[in-house]
XYZ file of C-alpha atoms in Angstrom:
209
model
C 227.295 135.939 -34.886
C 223.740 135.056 -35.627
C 224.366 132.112 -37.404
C 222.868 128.751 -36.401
C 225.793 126.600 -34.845
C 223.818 123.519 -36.620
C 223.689 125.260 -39.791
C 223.164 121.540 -42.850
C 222.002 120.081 -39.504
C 219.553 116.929 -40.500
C 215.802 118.264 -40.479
C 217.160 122.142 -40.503
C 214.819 123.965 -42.139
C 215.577 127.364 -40.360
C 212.647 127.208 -39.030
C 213.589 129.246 -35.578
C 210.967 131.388 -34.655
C 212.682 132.175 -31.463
C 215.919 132.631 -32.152
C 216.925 129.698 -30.021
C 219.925 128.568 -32.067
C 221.008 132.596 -32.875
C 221.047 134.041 -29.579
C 224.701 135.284 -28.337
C 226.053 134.426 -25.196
C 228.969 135.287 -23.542
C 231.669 132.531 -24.835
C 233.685 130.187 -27.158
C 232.479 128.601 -30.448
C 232.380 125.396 -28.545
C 229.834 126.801 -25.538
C 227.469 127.838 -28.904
C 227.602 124.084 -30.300
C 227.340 122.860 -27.438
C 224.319 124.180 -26.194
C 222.537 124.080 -29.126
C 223.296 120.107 -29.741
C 221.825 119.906 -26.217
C 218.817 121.310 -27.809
C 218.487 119.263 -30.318
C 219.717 116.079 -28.406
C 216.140 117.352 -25.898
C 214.193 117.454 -29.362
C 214.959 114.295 -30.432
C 214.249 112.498 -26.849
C 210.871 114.401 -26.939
C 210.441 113.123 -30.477
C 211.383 109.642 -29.825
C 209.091 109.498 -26.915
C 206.423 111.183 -28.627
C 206.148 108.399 -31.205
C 206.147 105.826 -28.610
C 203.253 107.546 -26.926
C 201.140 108.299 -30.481
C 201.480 104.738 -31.102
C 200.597 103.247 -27.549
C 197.242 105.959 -26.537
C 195.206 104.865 -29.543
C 196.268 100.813 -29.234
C 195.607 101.110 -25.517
C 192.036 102.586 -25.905
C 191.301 99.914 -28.936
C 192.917 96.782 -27.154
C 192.310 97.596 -23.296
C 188.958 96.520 -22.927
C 189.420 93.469 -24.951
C 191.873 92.254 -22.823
C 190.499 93.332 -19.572
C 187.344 91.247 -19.924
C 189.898 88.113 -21.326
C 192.029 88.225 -18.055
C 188.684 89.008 -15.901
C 190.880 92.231 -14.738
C 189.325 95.494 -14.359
C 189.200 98.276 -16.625
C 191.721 101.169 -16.126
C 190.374 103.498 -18.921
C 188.584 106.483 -17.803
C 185.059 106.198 -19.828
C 187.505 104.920 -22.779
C 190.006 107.210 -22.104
C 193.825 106.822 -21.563
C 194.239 107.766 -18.285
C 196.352 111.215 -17.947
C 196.240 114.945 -15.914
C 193.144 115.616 -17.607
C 191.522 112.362 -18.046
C 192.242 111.254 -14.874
C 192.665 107.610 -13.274
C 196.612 107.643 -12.874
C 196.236 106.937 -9.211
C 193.956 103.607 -10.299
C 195.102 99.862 -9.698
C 198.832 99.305 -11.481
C 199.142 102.510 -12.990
C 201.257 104.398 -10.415
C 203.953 101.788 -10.283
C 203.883 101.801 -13.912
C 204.591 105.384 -13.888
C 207.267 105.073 -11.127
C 209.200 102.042 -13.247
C 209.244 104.127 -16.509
C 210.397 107.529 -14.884
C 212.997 105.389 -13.193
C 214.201 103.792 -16.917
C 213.616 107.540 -18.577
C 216.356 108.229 -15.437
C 218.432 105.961 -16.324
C 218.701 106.255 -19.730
C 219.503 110.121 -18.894
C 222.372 109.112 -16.464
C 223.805 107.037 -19.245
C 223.221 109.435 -22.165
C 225.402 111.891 -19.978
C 227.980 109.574 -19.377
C 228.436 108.835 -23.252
C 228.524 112.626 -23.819
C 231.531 112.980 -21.350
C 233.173 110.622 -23.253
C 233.233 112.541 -26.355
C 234.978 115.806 -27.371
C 231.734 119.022 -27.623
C 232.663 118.676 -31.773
C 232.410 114.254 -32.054
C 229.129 114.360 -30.095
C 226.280 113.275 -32.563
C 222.991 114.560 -30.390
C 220.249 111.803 -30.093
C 223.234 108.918 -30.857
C 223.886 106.719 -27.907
C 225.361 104.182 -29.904
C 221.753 101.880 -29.727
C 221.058 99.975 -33.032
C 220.400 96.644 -32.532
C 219.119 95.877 -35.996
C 221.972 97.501 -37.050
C 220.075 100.125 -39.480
C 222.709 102.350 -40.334
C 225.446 99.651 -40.835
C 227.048 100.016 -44.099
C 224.950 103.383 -44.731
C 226.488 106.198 -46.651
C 226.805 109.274 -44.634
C 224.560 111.255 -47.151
C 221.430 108.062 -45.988
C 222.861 108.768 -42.632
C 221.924 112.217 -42.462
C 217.982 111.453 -44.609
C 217.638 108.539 -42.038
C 218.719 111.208 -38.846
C 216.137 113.687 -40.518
C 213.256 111.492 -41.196
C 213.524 110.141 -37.431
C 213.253 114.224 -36.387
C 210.095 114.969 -38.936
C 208.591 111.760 -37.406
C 209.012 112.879 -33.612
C 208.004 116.612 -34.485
C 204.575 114.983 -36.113
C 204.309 112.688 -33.027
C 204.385 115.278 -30.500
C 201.666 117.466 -32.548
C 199.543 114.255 -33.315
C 199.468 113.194 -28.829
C 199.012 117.292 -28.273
C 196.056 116.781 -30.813
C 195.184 113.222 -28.561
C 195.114 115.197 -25.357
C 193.198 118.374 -26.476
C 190.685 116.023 -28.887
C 190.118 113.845 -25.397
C 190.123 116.961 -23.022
C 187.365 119.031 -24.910
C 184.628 116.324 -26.132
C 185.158 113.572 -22.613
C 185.100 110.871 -25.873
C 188.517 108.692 -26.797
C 190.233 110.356 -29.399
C 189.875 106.632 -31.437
C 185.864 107.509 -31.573
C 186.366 111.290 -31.735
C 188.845 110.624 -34.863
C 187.720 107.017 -35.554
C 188.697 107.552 -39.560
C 191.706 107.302 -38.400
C 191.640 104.218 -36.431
C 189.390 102.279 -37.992
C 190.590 99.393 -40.131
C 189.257 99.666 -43.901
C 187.810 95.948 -43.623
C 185.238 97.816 -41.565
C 184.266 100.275 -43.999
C 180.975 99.515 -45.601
C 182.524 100.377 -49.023
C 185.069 98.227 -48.738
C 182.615 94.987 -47.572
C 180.358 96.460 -50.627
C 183.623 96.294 -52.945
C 184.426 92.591 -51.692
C 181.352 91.334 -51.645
C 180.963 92.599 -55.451
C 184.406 91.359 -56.117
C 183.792 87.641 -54.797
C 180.199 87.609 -56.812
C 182.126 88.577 -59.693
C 184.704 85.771 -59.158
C 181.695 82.980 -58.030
C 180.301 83.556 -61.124
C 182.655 83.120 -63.766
């Protein structure tokens, strides 16, 4: 009693605030581990999501407008912004049917994750593994790089869902895109006037010799 069921669990810091993995409910062993790889299987589609979406807000707002005036097609940013709740412009041009066909896949993939589960007995179920690898990353991998790989991948999605919180409260509070409001972060270096200044020296250096 009062011990995680996912105690050496990849990324398990015992960092549980809540008690989520400790509380006692009425039942087996099984119902414990169970529930608690349900959690964790929730983290880690949060977390993979998450890291989809850090990646795609800023690379939207630096490669949207770009495109936009390539294909003649209008805008869809909202003053720069990635439209969201707060920003605002989901309901603009191709955006809702965008929305509808990835909540539909997100459905899916749900329906099918299930179905795997079902398959398994509560103790072989792996949370987060649907048996997905195309590149086959974890081929041949020792189950000690198994179990770094499976906690790197959690770190990563826990940092991803801070960094788009950060994206939606940075946007929210100044009305600026977070790739101005935080631009040392998404600017590349060739841009930075040290670095032209350490080039430029660099290739007077080299014309000279």
């Amino acid at each position: 009693p009062g011990v995680s069921p996912l105690k050496n669990a990849p990324a398990d810091y015992g960092f549980d605030p809540l008690g989520l993995s400790k509380m006692n409910y009425p039942g087996s062993e099984e119902d414990d581990l169970l529930r608690t790889n349900t959690l964790r299987d929730a983290e880690l589609r949060h977390g993979r999501l998450a890291m989809l979406a850090a990646s795609a807000w800023p690379i939207q707002e630096l490669v949207h407008p770009t495109l936009a005036r390539m294909a003649g097609a209008p805008e869809l940013l909202s003053d720069g912004r990635n439209p969201s709740v707060l920003n605002g412009g989901l309901l603009q041009g191709p955006v809702p049917i965008f929305l509808a066909f990835f909540a539909a896949a997100i459905g899916y993939l749900d329906v099918k994750a299930e179905e795997n589960k079902a398959q398994v007995a509560p103790e072989d179920w792996i949370p987060g593994y649907y048996g997905f690898d195309p590149l086959n990353i974890v081929g041949g991998m020792s189950p000690l790089a198994i179990k770094n790989m499976q906690a790197k991948e959690i770190n990563n999605g826990r940092l991803a869902m801070v960094a788009v919180l950060a994206y939606v409260y940075q946007e929210a509070t100044t009305g600026e895109p977070v790739v101005d409001v935080s631009e040392q972060f998404f600017t590349p270096l060739i841009f930075y006037p040290w670095v032209q200044h350490l080039l430029t020296d660099a290739f007077g250096i080299g014309s000279f010799r």
